Backbone as ProteinMPNN parsed JSONL, in Angstrom:
{"seq_chain_A": "XXXXXXXXXXXXXXXXXXXXXXXXXXXXXXXXXXXXXXXXXXXXXXXXXXXXXXXXXXXXXXXXXXXXXXXXXXX", "coords_chain_A": {"N_chain_A": [[0.925, -1.035, -0.169], [0.466, 2.052, -1.023], [1.802, 5.302, 0.62], [1.814, 8.537, 0.984], [2.718, 11.332, 2.889], [2.347, 14.099, 2.202], [0.916, 13.956, -0.255], [-1.845, 13.777, -2.417], [-4.679, 12.888, -0.855], [-6.768, 11.819, -2.961], [-5.846, 10.977, -4.854], [-4.079, 9.321, -4.151], [-5.696, 7.191, -3.369], [-6.757, 6.109, -5.887], [-3.935, 5.003, -6.442], [-3.506, 3.441, -4.74], [-5.453, 1.318, -5.819], [-5.457, -1.954, -7.72], [-3.647, -2.559, -10.378], [-5.142, -1.773, -13.641], [-6.344, -3.437, -16.152], [-8.498, -3.058, -17.702], [-7.982, -0.025, -18.037], [-6.378, 1.978, -20.607], [-2.546, 0.998, -21.04], [-1.534, 3.492, -21.669], [-2.045, 5.003, -19.587], [-1.95, 7.24, -17.398], [-2.591, 7.164, -14.423], [-1.741, 4.297, -14.645], [0.535, 3.995, -15.253], [1.918, 5.209, -12.881], [1.164, 3.47, -11.09], [2.022, 1.336, -12.108], [5.587, 1.855, -11.288], [8.228, 2.169, -9.117], [7.808, 2.131, -5.16], [9.878, 4.568, -4.827], [10.28, 5.348, -7.27], [7.58, 6.34, -7.817], [6.895, 8.013, -5.559], [8.803, 9.956, -5.621], [8.238, 11.374, -8.631], [5.699, 12.193, -7.612], [6.322, 13.775, -6.116], [7.519, 15.962, -7.471], [5.431, 17.108, -8.468], [2.799, 19.625, -8.137], [0.323, 19.803, -5.39], [-2.224, 20.584, -6.422], [-1.484, 19.963, -8.934], [-2.373, 17.251, -8.453], [-4.405, 16.382, -7.575], [-6.179, 17.231, -9.731], [-5.15, 15.214, -11.665], [-5.924, 13.512, -10.153], [-9.149, 13.436, -9.865], [-9.562, 13.757, -12.526], [-9.058, 11.386, -13.332], [-10.594, 9.965, -12.182], [-12.864, 11.174, -13.46], [-12.633, 10.233, -16.106], [-13.013, 7.184, -15.394], [-14.996, 6.994, -14.568], [-17.513, 8.268, -15.755], [-16.737, 8.379, -18.778], [-16.299, 5.769, -19.036], [-13.83, 4.505, -19.282], [-13.624, 4.072, -22.324], [-11.649, 5.579, -23.918], [-8.475, 7.064, -22.95], [-8.262, 9.69, -21.334], [-6.335, 11.416, -20.523], [-4.402, 10.273, -21.063], [-0.696, 9.723, -22.205]], "CA_chain_A": [[0.073, 0.519, -0.138], [1.569, 3.23, -0.672], [1.042, 6.269, 1.183], [2.993, 9.4, 1.167], [2.149, 12.108, 3.977], [2.028, 15.095, 1.256], [0.2, 13.216, -1.831], [-3.386, 14.161, -2.498], [-5.615, 11.694, -0.944], [-8.062, 11.258, -3.597], [-4.75, 10.271, -5.887], [-3.352, 8.144, -3.289], [-6.747, 5.87, -3.14], [-6.072, 5.284, -6.99], [-3.134, 4.629, -6.981], [-3.379, 1.749, -4.154], [-6.357, 0.23, -6.47], [-5.055, -2.848, -8.096], [-3.204, -2.26, -11.589], [-6.255, -1.974, -14.129], [-6.274, -3.964, -17.521], [-9.493, -2.056, -18.5], [-7.638, 1.001, -18.568], [-5.24, 1.738, -21.425], [-1.592, 1.248, -20.759], [-0.546, 4.71, -21.191], [-3.014, 5.822, -18.626], [-0.781, 7.91, -16.397], [-2.285, 6.557, -13.243], [-1.37, 2.895, -14.186], [1.833, 4.208, -15.26], [2.481, 5.648, -11.573], [1.021, 2.392, -10.43], [3.651, 0.353, -12.13], [6.313, 2.426, -10.817], [8.543, 1.19, -7.772], [7.61, 3.207, -4.773], [10.615, 5.4, -5.088], [10.036, 6.463, -8.306], [6.102, 7.069, -7.738], [7.145, 9.209, -4.528], [10.167, 11.199, -6.777], [7.309, 11.846, -9.343], [4.835, 13.317, -7.117], [7.02, 14.87, -4.838], [7.466, 17.103, -8.271], [3.947, 17.535, -9.13], [1.875, 20.196, -7.286], [-1.008, 19.136, -4.896], [-3.289, 20.791, -7.444], [-1.86, 18.991, -10.288], [-2.136, 15.752, -8.106], [-5.998, 16.406, -7.352], [-6.72, 17.356, -11.33], [-4.881, 14.175, -11.832], [-7.126, 12.2, -9.708], [-10.447, 13.753, -10.627], [-9.566, 13.813, -14.303], [-9.0, 10.066, -13.67], [-12.266, 9.708, -11.759], [-14.068, 11.249, -14.72], [-11.963, 9.286, -17.469], [-12.81, 5.957, -15.361], [-16.982, 6.916, -14.203], [-18.313, 8.749, -17.063], [-16.5, 7.324, -20.002], [-15.898, 3.77, -18.521], [-12.405, 4.27, -19.975], [-13.364, 3.331, -23.62], [-10.15, 5.949, -23.985], [-7.688, 7.704, -21.771], [-8.306, 11.388, -21.98], [-5.031, 11.963, -19.892], [-2.83, 9.331, -21.685], [0.566, 10.425, -22.77]], "C_chain_A": [[0.626, 1.517, -0.014], [0.955, 4.443, -0.137], [2.321, 7.215, 1.377], [2.478, 10.63, 1.588], [1.535, 13.712, 2.935], [1.454, 14.912, 0.192], [-1.324, 14.178, -1.558], [-4.056, 12.52, -2.383], [-6.431, 10.993, -1.88], [-6.54, 10.419, -4.746], [-4.069, 9.134, -5.186], [-4.179, 7.012, -3.133], [-6.39, 5.714, -5.18], [-5.228, 4.717, -7.432], [-2.335, 3.06, -5.753], [-4.374, 0.867, -4.631], [-5.27, -0.607, -7.224], [-4.421, -2.448, -9.891], [-4.955, -2.974, -12.481], [-6.213, -2.511, -15.419], [-7.905, -3.575, -18.473], [-8.98, -1.043, -18.894], [-6.152, 1.03, -19.633], [-3.885, 1.717, -21.008], [-0.568, 2.7, -20.857], [-1.439, 5.504, -20.451], [-1.694, 6.273, -17.451], [-1.067, 7.222, -14.61], [-1.725, 5.495, -13.25], [-0.433, 2.637, -14.283], [2.427, 4.271, -13.6], [1.876, 4.363, -10.615], [2.252, 1.32, -10.698], [4.891, 0.737, -12.067], [6.641, 1.884, -9.369], [8.387, 2.573, -6.862], [8.222, 4.549, -4.784], [10.03, 6.217, -6.279], [8.438, 7.407, -8.726], [6.419, 8.132, -6.749], [7.749, 10.201, -5.528], [8.973, 11.982, -7.695], [6.188, 12.615, -8.852], [5.136, 13.992, -6.278], [7.388, 16.553, -6.109], [6.464, 17.631, -8.525], [3.522, 18.465, -7.426], [0.605, 19.761, -6.239], [-2.269, 19.366, -5.961], [-2.916, 20.169, -8.674], [-2.39, 17.353, -9.58], [-3.944, 15.401, -8.12], [-6.553, 16.567, -8.646], [-6.096, 16.174, -11.814], [-5.996, 13.036, -11.649], [-8.521, 12.267, -9.9], [-10.566, 13.932, -11.885], [-9.728, 12.447, -14.556], [-10.468, 9.422, -13.349], [-13.31, 9.957, -12.98], [-13.762, 10.264, -15.422], [-12.83, 7.735, -16.491], [-14.582, 6.168, -15.128], [-17.706, 7.134, -15.056], [-17.814, 8.337, -18.526], [-15.98, 6.295, -20.107], [-14.788, 3.488, -19.679], [-12.381, 3.7, -21.501], [-11.966, 4.287, -24.573], [-10.006, 6.912, -22.795], [-8.048, 9.272, -22.273], [-7.135, 12.13, -21.569], [-3.803, 11.077, -19.934], [-1.345, 10.103, -22.583], [0.38, 10.606, -24.273]], "O_chain_A": [[1.24, 1.907, 0.979], [-0.234, 4.686, -0.342], [3.444, 6.89, 1.762], [1.74, 11.182, 0.771], [0.418, 14.21, 3.075], [1.448, 15.914, -0.522], [-1.633, 14.994, -0.69], [-4.056, 11.536, -3.122], [-6.778, 9.821, -1.736], [-6.608, 9.282, -5.213], [-3.584, 8.154, -5.751], [-3.685, 5.929, -2.819], [-5.49, 4.912, -5.432], [-5.268, 4.025, -8.449], [-1.406, 2.255, -5.818], [-4.424, -0.26, -4.14], [-4.183, -0.055, -7.395], [-5.319, -1.898, -10.529], [-5.626, -3.973, -12.221], [-5.881, -1.539, -16.097], [-8.188, -3.844, -19.641], [-9.238, -0.749, -20.062], [-5.153, 0.326, -19.489], [-3.773, 2.734, -20.324], [0.549, 2.945, -20.403], [-1.562, 6.698, -20.727], [-0.807, 5.604, -16.92], [-0.192, 6.903, -13.806], [-1.097, 5.21, -12.23], [0.039, 1.589, -13.843], [3.264, 3.469, -13.185], [2.173, 4.351, -9.421], [3.046, 0.744, -9.955], [5.625, 0.052, -12.779], [5.838, 1.355, -8.601], [8.626, 3.707, -7.279], [7.53, 5.566, -4.762], [9.5, 7.328, -6.285], [8.177, 8.403, -9.402], [6.185, 9.273, -7.148], [7.134, 11.098, -6.105], [8.792, 13.177, -7.465], [5.721, 13.559, -9.49], [4.41, 14.777, -5.668], [7.469, 17.733, -5.769], [6.53, 18.81, -8.87], [3.759, 18.196, -6.248], [-0.221, 19.169, -6.935], [-3.1, 18.505, -6.25], [-3.786, 19.825, -9.474], [-2.738, 16.437, -10.326], [-4.518, 14.412, -8.574], [-7.61, 15.945, -8.76], [-6.725, 15.934, -12.845], [-6.594, 12.214, -12.344], [-9.138, 11.221, -10.1], [-11.643, 14.261, -12.383], [-10.301, 12.045, -15.569], [-11.191, 8.675, -14.008], [-14.238, 9.242, -13.356], [-14.545, 9.315, -15.462], [-13.404, 7.094, -17.371], [-15.326, 5.329, -15.636], [-18.619, 6.348, -15.308], [-18.649, 7.975, -19.355], [-15.302, 5.865, -21.04], [-14.783, 2.665, -20.594], [-11.441, 3.033, -21.933], [-11.425, 3.853, -25.591], [-10.83, 7.382, -22.011], [-8.053, 9.758, -23.404], [-6.848, 13.229, -22.043], [-2.751, 11.044, -19.295], [-1.353, 10.942, -23.483], [1.261, 11.145, -24.943]]}, "name": "protein", "num_of_chains": 1, "seq": "XXXXXXXXXXXXXXXXXXXXXXXXXXXXXXXXXXXXXXXXXXXXXXXXXXXXXXXXXXXXXXXXXXXXXXXXXXX"}
């Protein structure tokens, strides 16, 4: 279970979910899930809290409303 004290709680919730085959490989959340804890922590530390929150909420919209037919935040 990944937990970082200064990370956005909404984003941490998504990162602690298992890797999903239903989401595209290039989904940013899945890429973060696939990283080691050190890599993930480094990546999140380079993001502002607002950017983390934006990523989490965009992923939520992508997951719940678009049913992941395509990822709107994929690289």
